[in-house]
PDB file of C-alpha atoms in Angstrom:
ATOM      1  CA  MET A   1      -0.015  -0.066  -0.107  1.00 94.00           C
ATOM      2  CA  SER A   2       1.274   3.255  -0.974  1.00 96.00           C
ATOM      3  CA  LEU A   3       1.801   6.003   1.642  1.00 97.00           C
ATOM      4  CA  HIS A   4      -1.026   8.043  -0.307  1.00 97.00           C
ATOM      5  CA  GLU A   5      -3.549   5.035  -0.127  1.00 98.00           C
ATOM      6  CA  ASP A   6      -2.679   4.707   3.558  1.00 98.00           C
ATOM      7  CA  ALA A   7      -3.245   8.686   4.288  1.00 98.00           C
ATOM      8  CA  VAL A   8      -6.771   8.028   2.401  1.00 98.00           C
ATOM      9  CA  LEU A   9      -7.750   5.421   4.872  1.00 98.00           C
ATOM     10  CA  VAL A  10      -6.643   6.987   7.961  1.00 98.00           C
ATOM     11  CA  LEU A  11      -8.576   9.960   6.908  1.00 98.00           C
ATOM     12  CA  LYS A  12     -11.760   7.859   6.161  1.00 97.00           C
ATOM     13  CA  GLY A  13     -11.433   6.339   9.431  1.00 97.00           C
ATOM     14  CA  TYR A  14     -10.582   9.582  11.373  1.00 97.00           C
ATOM     15  CA  ALA A  15     -13.558  10.552  14.017  1.00 89.00           C
ATOM     16  CA  PRO A  16     -12.891  13.469  16.058  1.00 80.00           C
ATOM     17  CA  GLU A  17     -13.010  13.123  19.863  1.00 67.00           C
ATOM     18  CA  GLY A  18     -13.090  15.749  22.419  1.00 50.00           C
ATOM     19  CA  PRO A  19     -14.286  17.003  25.955  1.00 48.00           C
ATOM     20  CA  SER A  20     -14.539  20.509  24.436  1.00 47.00           C
ATOM     21  CA  GLU A  21     -17.508  22.588  25.651  1.00 43.00           C
ATOM     22  CA  ASP A  22     -18.393  23.451  22.184  1.00 47.00           C
ATOM     23  CA  LEU A  23     -17.996  19.559  20.980  1.00 49.00           C
ATOM     24  CA  GLU A  24     -20.146  20.337  17.877  1.00 51.00           C
ATOM     25  CA  SER A  25     -18.391  23.056  16.745  1.00 62.00           C
ATOM     26  CA  THR A  26     -15.095  20.877  17.255  1.00 71.00           C
ATOM     27  CA  HIS A  27     -16.376  17.928  15.278  1.00 78.00           C
ATOM     28  CA  GLY A  28     -17.627  20.034  12.630  1.00 89.00           C
ATOM     29  CA  GLU A  29     -14.574  21.697  12.030  1.00 93.00           C
ATOM     30  CA  GLN A  30     -12.517  18.530  12.042  1.00 96.00           C
ATOM     31  CA  ALA A  31     -15.100  16.747   9.832  1.00 94.00           C
ATOM     32  CA  GLU A  32     -14.324  19.784   7.522  1.00 96.00           C
ATOM     33  CA  LEU A  33     -10.655  19.675   7.463  1.00 96.00           C
ATOM     34  CA  ARG A  34     -11.193  15.890   6.963  1.00 97.00           C
ATOM     35  CA  GLN A  35     -13.273  16.084   3.744  1.00 97.00           C
ATOM     36  CA  ALA A  36     -10.842  19.139   2.626  1.00 96.00           C
ATOM     37  CA  TYR A  37      -7.928  16.420   3.187  1.00 98.00           C
ATOM     38  CA  LEU A  38      -9.529  13.634   1.339  1.00 98.00           C
ATOM     39  CA  ASP A  39     -10.359  16.093  -1.633  1.00 98.00           C
ATOM     40  CA  HIS A  40      -6.899  17.427  -1.796  1.00 97.00           C
ATOM     41  CA  LEU A  41      -5.399  13.739  -2.072  1.00 98.00           C
ATOM     42  CA  ALA A  42      -8.081  12.946  -4.868  1.00 98.00           C
ATOM     43  CA  ARG A  43      -6.803  15.780  -6.777  1.00 97.00           C
ATOM     44  CA  HIS A  44      -2.900  15.496  -6.127  1.00 96.00           C
ATOM     45  CA  ASP A  45      -1.509  12.548  -6.987  1.00 96.00           C
ATOM     46  CA  ASP A  46       1.483  14.083  -5.196  1.00 96.00           C
ATOM     47  CA  GLY A  47      -0.289  15.680  -2.596  1.00 96.00           C
ATOM     48  CA  MET A  48       1.779  13.968   0.291  1.00 97.00           C
ATOM     49  CA  TRP A  49       4.894  15.350  -0.909  1.00 95.00           C
ATOM     50  CA  LYS A  50       6.591  18.854  -0.309  1.00 90.00           C
ATOM     51  CA  ALA A  51       6.865  19.045  -4.085  1.00 90.00           C
ATOM     52  CA  CYS A  52       3.199  19.690  -4.116  1.00 92.00           C
ATOM     53  CA  GLY A  53       2.500  23.363  -4.721  1.00 86.00           C
ATOM     54  CA  ALA A  54      -1.088  23.124  -3.785  1.00 88.00           C
ATOM     55  CA  GLY A  55      -0.153  21.972  -0.457  1.00 92.00           C
ATOM     56  CA  HIS A  56       0.808  18.616   1.022  1.00 95.00           C
ATOM     57  CA  VAL A  57      -0.018  16.229   3.800  1.00 97.00           C
ATOM     58  CA  THR A  58       2.068  16.366   6.674  1.00 97.00           C
ATOM     59  CA  ALA A  59       2.671  14.194  10.186  1.00 98.00           C
ATOM     60  CA  SER A  60       3.265  15.271  13.588  1.00 98.00           C
ATOM     61  CA  ALA A  61       3.326  14.156  17.286  1.00 98.00           C
ATOM     62  CA  LEU A  62       2.713  15.731  20.744  1.00 98.00           C
ATOM     63  CA  VAL A  63       5.453  14.098  22.923  1.00 98.00           C
ATOM     64  CA  ILE A  64       3.651  13.691  26.167  1.00 98.00           C
ATOM     65  CA  ASP A  65       4.901  12.488  29.688  1.00 97.00           C
ATOM     66  CA  PRO A  66       1.441  11.864  31.425  1.00 96.00           C
ATOM     67  CA  GLU A  67       3.162  10.474  34.623  1.00 95.00           C
ATOM     68  CA  ARG A  68       4.942  13.850  34.691  1.00 96.00           C
ATOM     69  CA  GLY A  69       2.152  15.854  33.375  1.00 97.00           C
ATOM     70  CA  GLN A  70       4.492  17.482  30.733  1.00 98.00           C
ATOM     71  CA  VAL A  71       4.790  17.891  26.914  1.00 98.00           C
ATOM     72  CA  LEU A  72       8.099  18.268  25.124  1.00 98.00           C
ATOM     73  CA  LEU A  73       8.020  20.959  22.656  1.00 98.00           C
ATOM     74  CA  THR A  74      10.697  22.302  19.987  1.00 96.00           C
ATOM     75  CA  LEU A  75      11.436  25.592  19.291  1.00 96.00           C
ATOM     76  CA  HIS A  76      11.432  25.649  15.565  1.00 89.00           C
ATOM     77  CA  ARG A  77      14.451  26.772  13.647  1.00 86.00           C
ATOM     78  CA  LYS A  78      12.435  28.238  10.863  1.00 82.00           C
ATOM     79  CA  LEU A  79       9.180  29.354  12.198  1.00 82.00           C
ATOM     80  CA  ARG A  80      10.599  30.217  15.616  1.00 90.00           C
ATOM     81  CA  MET A  81       7.448  29.111  17.442  1.00 93.00           C
ATOM     82  CA  TRP A  82       7.053  26.331  20.301  1.00 97.00           C
ATOM     83  CA  LEU A  83       5.523  23.230  18.511  1.00 97.00           C
ATOM     84  CA  GLN A  84       5.112  19.840  18.639  1.00 98.00           C
ATOM     85  CA  MET A  85       7.463  17.507  16.461  1.00 97.00           C
ATOM     86  CA  GLY A  86       6.424  16.837  13.183  1.00 96.00           C
ATOM     87  CA  GLY A  87       7.516  17.329   9.425  1.00 92.00           C
ATOM     88  CA  HIS A  88       7.057  16.257   5.602  1.00 93.00           C
ATOM     89  CA  CYS A  89       6.534  12.606   4.997  1.00 96.00           C
ATOM     90  CA  GLU A  90       9.217  10.562   3.255  1.00 96.00           C
ATOM     91  CA  GLU A  91       9.277   8.189   0.554  1.00 94.00           C
ATOM     92  CA  GLN A  92      10.277   5.309   3.015  1.00 96.00           C
ATOM     93  CA  ASP A  93       7.476   6.280   5.272  1.00 97.00           C
ATOM     94  CA  ALA A  94       5.217   3.243   5.237  1.00 96.00           C
ATOM     95  CA  SER A  95       2.377   4.974   6.823  1.00 98.00           C
ATOM     96  CA  LEU A  96       1.346   8.441   8.433  1.00 98.00           C
ATOM     97  CA  ALA A  97       1.631   6.836  11.930  1.00 98.00           C
ATOM     98  CA  ALA A  98       5.221   5.954  10.745  1.00 98.00           C
ATOM     99  CA  ALA A  99       6.076   9.448   9.596  1.00 98.00           C
ATOM    100  CA  ALA A 100       4.632  10.798  12.707  1.00 98.00           C
ATOM    101  CA  LEU A 101       6.645   8.572  14.987  1.00 98.00           C
ATOM    102  CA  ARG A 102       9.807   9.103  12.730  1.00 98.00           C
ATOM    103  CA  GLU A 103       9.600  12.721  13.119  1.00 97.00           C
ATOM    104  CA  ALA A 104       8.862  12.797  17.099  1.00 97.00           C
ATOM    105  CA  THR A 105      11.963  10.394  17.135  1.00 97.00           C
ATOM    106  CA  GLU A 106      14.038  12.480  15.061  1.00 96.00           C
ATOM    107  CA  GLU A 107      13.396  16.041  16.504  1.00 96.00           C
ATOM    108  CA  SER A 108      13.120  14.925  20.049  1.00 97.00           C
ATOM    109  CA  GLY A 109      15.801  12.262  20.393  1.00 96.00           C
ATOM    110  CA  ILE A 110      13.914   9.940  22.292  1.00 97.00           C
ATOM    111  CA  ALA A 111      14.276   6.401  21.709  1.00 96.00           C
ATOM    112  CA  GLY A 112      11.339   4.416  22.650  1.00 97.00           C
ATOM    113  CA  LEU A 113       8.475   6.533  21.952  1.00 98.00           C
ATOM    114  CA  THR A 114       5.132   4.847  21.272  1.00 98.00           C
ATOM    115  CA  LEU A 115       1.969   6.360  19.577  1.00 98.00           C
ATOM    116  CA  LEU A 116      -1.345   6.834  21.656  1.00 97.00           C
ATOM    117  CA  SER A 117      -3.668   4.297  20.429  1.00 96.00           C
ATOM    118  CA  GLY A 118      -6.561   5.096  18.324  1.00 95.00           C
ATOM    119  CA  GLY A 119      -5.006   6.773  15.616  1.00 97.00           C
ATOM    120  CA  PRO A 120      -4.869  10.528  14.845  1.00 98.00           C
ATOM    121  CA  VAL A 121      -5.732  13.080  17.471  1.00 97.00           C
ATOM    122  CA  ARG A 122      -6.381  15.951  15.537  1.00 97.00           C
ATOM    123  CA  LEU A 123      -6.173  17.746  11.902  1.00 98.00           C
ATOM    124  CA  ASP A 124      -4.735  20.947  11.482  1.00 97.00           C
ATOM    125  CA  ARG A 125      -4.503  23.009   8.298  1.00 95.00           C
ATOM    126  CA  HIS A 126      -1.910  26.227   8.480  1.00 89.00           C
ATOM    127  CA  PRO A 127      -0.205  28.090   5.886  1.00 84.00           C
ATOM    128  CA  ILE A 128       3.699  27.702   5.480  1.00 79.00           C
ATOM    129  CA  PRO A 129       6.000  30.165   3.823  1.00 74.00           C
ATOM    130  CA  SER A 130       6.604  29.158   0.053  1.00 76.00           C
ATOM    131  CA  PRO A 131       7.428  26.833  -1.492  1.00 74.00           C
ATOM    132  CA  CYS A 132       5.371  24.642   0.872  1.00 72.00           C
ATOM    133  CA  ASN A 133       2.236  26.971   0.819  1.00 79.00           C
ATOM    134  CA  TRP A 134      -0.214  24.854   2.977  1.00 88.00           C
ATOM    135  CA  HIS A 135       0.327  22.012   5.669  1.00 93.00           C
ATOM    136  CA  LEU A 136      -2.269  19.634   5.880  1.00 97.00           C
ATOM    137  CA  ASP A 137      -0.950  17.841   9.230  1.00 97.00           C
ATOM    138  CA  VAL A 138      -2.425  14.701  10.628  1.00 98.00           C
ATOM    139  CA  GLN A 139      -1.433  15.360  14.392  1.00 98.00           C
ATOM    140  CA  TYR A 140      -0.703  12.197  16.647  1.00 98.00           C
ATOM    141  CA  ALA A 141       0.356  11.810  20.334  1.00 98.00           C
ATOM    142  CA  ALA A 142       3.443   9.988  21.099  1.00 98.00           C
ATOM    143  CA  LEU A 143       4.015   8.636  24.637  1.00 98.00           C
ATOM    144  CA  ALA A 144       7.649   9.213  26.117  1.00 98.00           C
ATOM    145  CA  PRO A 145       9.193   6.150  28.195  1.00 97.00           C
ATOM    146  CA  ALA A 146      10.043   6.575  31.670  1.00 93.00           C
ATOM    147  CA  GLY A 147      13.268   8.306  32.120  1.00 91.00           C
ATOM    148  CA  ALA A 148      13.186   9.718  28.644  1.00 93.00           C
ATOM    149  CA  ALA A 149      16.158  11.995  27.681  1.00 92.00           C
ATOM    150  CA  GLU A 150      15.631  14.668  24.754  1.00 95.00           C
ATOM    151  CA  ARG A 151      18.434  15.365  22.113  1.00 95.00           C
ATOM    152  CA  ILE A 152      18.148  18.410  20.334  1.00 92.00           C
ATOM    153  CA  SER A 153      18.223  18.114  16.310  1.00 88.00           C
ATOM    154  CA  GLU A 154      19.356  20.791  13.758  1.00 86.00           C
ATOM    155  CA  GLU A 155      15.719  21.462  13.019  1.00 81.00           C
ATOM    156  CA  SER A 156      15.156  22.970  16.604  1.00 87.00           C
ATOM    157  CA  LEU A 157      16.686  25.763  18.306  1.00 92.00           C
ATOM    158  CA  GLU A 158      15.709  24.245  21.581  1.00 95.00           C
ATOM    159  CA  LEU A 159      13.812  21.310  23.289  1.00 97.00           C
ATOM    160  CA  ARG A 160      11.843  21.961  26.288  1.00 97.00           C
ATOM    161  CA  TRP A 161       9.531  20.178  28.905  1.00 98.00           C
ATOM    162  CA  PHE A 162       6.499  22.217  29.621  1.00 98.00           C
ATOM    163  CA  GLY A 163       3.553  21.552  32.100  1.00 98.00           C
ATOM    164  CA  TYR A 164       0.200  21.249  30.603  1.00 98.00           C
ATOM    165  CA  GLU A 165      -0.485  24.566  32.535  1.00 98.00           C
ATOM    166  CA  GLU A 166       1.975  26.148  30.658  1.00 98.00           C
ATOM    167  CA  VAL A 167       1.469  25.520  27.028  1.00 98.00           C
ATOM    168  CA  PRO A 168      -0.801  28.060  26.337  1.00 98.00           C
ATOM    169  CA  ASP A 169       1.595  30.750  27.590  1.00 98.00           C
ATOM    170  CA  VAL A 170       4.250  29.451  25.148  1.00 98.00           C
ATOM    171  CA  ALA A 171       2.491  27.930  21.822  1.00 97.00           C
ATOM    172  CA  ASP A 172      -0.111  28.840  19.851  1.00 95.00           C
ATOM    173  CA  ALA A 173      -3.869  27.746  19.720  1.00 96.00           C
ATOM    174  CA  SER A 174      -3.213  24.708  17.378  1.00 95.00           C
ATOM    175  CA  VAL A 175      -0.800  23.001  19.919  1.00 98.00           C
ATOM    176  CA  VAL A 176      -2.983  24.035  22.849  1.00 98.00           C
ATOM    177  CA  ARG A 177      -6.079  22.399  21.171  1.00 97.00           C
ATOM    178  CA  LEU A 178      -3.795  19.436  20.265  1.00 97.00           C
ATOM    179  CA  LEU A 179      -2.723  18.859  23.775  1.00 98.00           C
ATOM    180  CA  GLU A 180      -6.452  19.045  25.048  1.00 97.00           C
ATOM    181  CA  ALA A 181      -7.522  16.477  22.595  1.00 96.00           C
ATOM    182  CA  THR A 182      -4.563  14.195  23.639  1.00 97.00           C
ATOM    183  CA  ARG A 183      -5.398  14.379  27.319  1.00 97.00           C
ATOM    184  CA  ALA A 184      -9.054  13.441  26.614  1.00 95.00           C
ATOM    185  CA  ARG A 185      -7.702  10.316  25.106  1.00 94.00           C
ATOM    186  CA  LEU A 186      -5.431   9.390  28.062  1.00 94.00           C
TER     187      LEU A 186
END
């Protein structure tokens, strides 16, 4: 199965969850994004790859340590924002989940991460400077093993663990929503 085919299956099976007070609004927004991603992939055979000028599917994972009530964020080198780990899919990625886990492992330096069961946690579409234009991000959560030690990669200016309550002070609303949706699944 190709990565494109896997992405279509993952997206068709994606059902938004969450504890949000405005749950219907969250479900509606996520259902619309899900359909937009599926439409994009139907129109673009290259919709998984960075070369697709109309935008492309990316995979990310929020690294979380529920025992300590913390998440690991990266200060992204190019965007200069605190974000979850993630990025472009690569030809060797067998699935979206594999791409998210690879990105989280590469960018955090933590061996032994495992994805939270149940598939993607959220979808988030955001503009990116050219030539990428749009990222259609499929967001997972990765559980850090006990005693995890992070190691900075060349893609980051800094890595730092933040308590759940600190995230809204340092990260944008997308990361906050990802954290909320992840915590609802723990």
